[in-house]
Amino acid sequence: MEKIKINVSKPYEVLVENGLFSRTGEIIFGLKKGGKVMIVTDINVGKLYANKLKNQLNSIGFSAQIFTTNGGEQSKSTTEFAKLLETLAENEFTRTDTVVALGGGIVGDLSGFVSACYLRGIDYVQIPTSLLAMVDSSVGGKTAVNLTAGKNLAGAFYQPICVLVDPELLSTLPKKEYSCGMAEVIKYGAVFSNSLFKILENGERAVLEKVIADCIKHKKSVVEIDEFDNGCRQKLNFGHTIGHAIEKLTDYKLTHGQAVALGMLLITDRAVKKGYCTEEAQSRLNKVIKNNGLLLEQNFDINSLLKYTFNDKKRKGDFITVVIVKEIGESITEKMSIEKWQEFWKD
Ligand code: GLY
């Protein structure tokens, strides 16, 4: 088993092992010694795993129940947020009780934000079931819900008490969701590690457990230095500023992973033209993105995309922090004024 300690303001461990799900009850009991547990899940994941988890928890001494969302981005609404808070209150959850997020990034973000707010903070555990949630959203304490004006506009940094990653749970993940997570895995390789990227170039699915653990270690390395996302953590946004703009421009018809993959390609294309990035790195990135089924048509009107990037929540005043890969495994961030950002997109 890989035990990855995340040394932030409230430290915790991420455990990664095939088959770990069957031991979830005992692991959580080691941390909490009983009490009430609200398992938060969505209808798809819930059908497969929620009762199994509830039985494990109840048989070891917890009193567990299940809260099921419909899934999809609309589950990350203020309405669902309030409903989950009210459910905790109706069931008399106290500060010593626990929320368990069993699902992908949407379930994790909603559960985390509810946990941050209920009674000004109760413990929560992340059990990610999608690749994206395993390598990215379950670790690092970003929690949020969406507002009408945009995604993730209300939220908090609130760390879980542990993250339990069982790569075997991915066997039931739809292929499209898996590719979506691969975009984030490719991001880690491109930004932080040539050796991780080489594994992706070889397409070795057999080492998935190691790949997931490697991504989490890269996330650990930035989150420990920059828990609140003011500096090097922003490297995790490679491809995301343009990716978010693509999501908005296409009215969320593309998956987050598809949009991020296109974002990585577009920004890298400009980085090559402006002399920041080598053509070799660009060609390697293109190939891996293509091999993972993430290479799509790219006929976007750049000016429309840029307009959306000006509204990105990560914009600070008149500046945008741009993440650029120079070589595979070597990246920089550059704070660009709006004028420089526009100039970056001109030949
Ligand atoms: N998903 C990016 C971050 O956690 O900072």
mmCIF file with all atom_site columns, C-alpha atoms and ligand atoms in Angstrom, residues 132 135-142 157 184 187-188 219 222-223 226-227 229 233-237 240 256 314, ligand 1:
data_model
loop_
_atom_site.group_PDB
_atom_site.id
_atom_site.type_symbol
_atom_site.label_atom_id
_atom_site.label_alt_id
_atom_site.label_comp_id
_atom_site.label_asym_id
_atom_site.label_entity_id
_atom_site.label_seq_id
_atom_site.pdbx_PDB_ins_code
_atom_site.Cartn_x
_atom_site.Cartn_y
_atom_site.Cartn_z
_atom_site.occupancy
_atom_site.B_iso_or_equiv
_atom_site.pdbx_formal_charge
_atom_site.auth_seq_id
_atom_site.auth_comp_id
_atom_site.auth_asym_id
_atom_site.auth_atom_id
_atom_site.pdbx_PDB_model_num
ATOM   1  C CA . LEU A 1 132 ? -10.087 12.508 -12.067 1.00 0.00 ? 132 LEU A CA 1
ATOM   2  C CA . VAL A 1 135 ? -5.520  11.975 -9.014  1.00 0.00 ? 135 VAL A CA 1
ATOM   3  C CA . ASP A 1 136 ? -6.771  15.482 -8.412  1.00 0.00 ? 136 ASP A CA 1
ATOM   4  C CA . SER A 1 137 ? -9.979  16.690 -6.774  1.00 0.00 ? 137 SER A CA 1
ATOM   5  C CA . SER A 1 138 ? -10.058 14.413 -3.693  1.00 0.00 ? 138 SER A CA 1
ATOM   6  C CA . VAL A 1 139 ? -6.649  15.647 -2.532  1.00 0.00 ? 139 VAL A CA 1
ATOM   7  C CA . GLY A 1 140 ? -5.819  19.189 -1.483  1.00 0.00 ? 140 GLY A CA 1
ATOM   8  C CA . GLY A 1 141 ? -9.012  20.362 0.208   1.00 0.00 ? 141 GLY A CA 1
ATOM   9  C CA . LYS A 1 142 ? -10.652 22.413 -2.541  1.00 0.00 ? 142 LYS A CA 1
ATOM   10 C CA . PHE A 1 157 ? -10.320 25.157 1.453   1.00 0.00 ? 157 PHE A CA 1
ATOM   11 C CA . GLU A 1 184 ? -5.389  15.307 -15.659 1.00 0.00 ? 184 GLU A CA 1
ATOM   12 C CA . LYS A 1 187 ? -1.186  17.214 -17.177 1.00 0.00 ? 187 LYS A CA 1
ATOM   13 C CA . TYR A 1 188 ? 0.871   15.923 -14.209 1.00 0.00 ? 188 TYR A CA 1
ATOM   14 C CA . LYS A 1 219 ? -0.085  17.171 -6.063  1.00 0.00 ? 219 LYS A CA 1
ATOM   15 C CA . VAL A 1 222 ? 2.618   21.759 -4.563  1.00 0.00 ? 222 VAL A CA 1
ATOM   16 C CA . VAL A 1 223 ? -0.236  21.667 -2.034  1.00 0.00 ? 223 VAL A CA 1
ATOM   17 C CA . ASP A 1 226 ? 0.917   26.470 -1.420  1.00 0.00 ? 226 ASP A CA 1
ATOM   18 C CA . GLU A 1 227 ? -2.199  25.127 0.331   1.00 0.00 ? 227 GLU A CA 1
ATOM   19 C CA . ASP A 1 229 ? -3.429  28.387 -4.233  1.00 0.00 ? 229 ASP A CA 1
ATOM   20 C CA . ARG A 1 233 ? -0.257  25.163 -6.874  1.00 0.00 ? 233 ARG A CA 1
ATOM   21 C CA . GLN A 1 234 ? -1.401  27.156 -9.879  1.00 0.00 ? 234 GLN A CA 1
ATOM   22 C CA . LYS A 1 235 ? 0.771   24.881 -12.044 1.00 0.00 ? 235 LYS A CA 1
ATOM   23 C CA . LEU A 1 236 ? -2.086  22.380 -11.682 1.00 0.00 ? 236 LEU A CA 1
ATOM   24 C CA . ASN A 1 237 ? -4.061  24.719 -13.925 1.00 0.00 ? 237 ASN A CA 1
ATOM   25 C CA . HIS A 1 240 ? -7.421  24.867 -17.511 1.00 0.00 ? 240 HIS A CA 1
ATOM   26 C CA . HIS A 1 256 ? -13.899 18.669 -18.469 1.00 0.00 ? 256 HIS A CA 1
ATOM   27 C CA . LYS A 1 314 ? -8.503  32.696 -11.209 1.00 0.00 ? 314 LYS A CA 1
HETATM 28 N N1 . GLY B 2 .   ? -7.488  20.948 -9.040  1.00 0.00 ? 1   GLY B N1 1
HETATM 29 C C1 . GLY B 2 .   ? -6.501  21.912 -8.872  1.00 0.00 ? 1   GLY B C1 1
HETATM 30 C C2 . GLY B 2 .   ? -6.135  22.129 -7.466  1.00 0.00 ? 1   GLY B C2 1
HETATM 31 O O1 . GLY B 2 .   ? -6.481  21.366 -6.596  1.00 0.00 ? 1   GLY B O1 1
HETATM 32 O O2 . GLY B 2 .   ? -5.470  23.094 -7.190  1.00 0.00 ? 1   GLY B O2 1
#
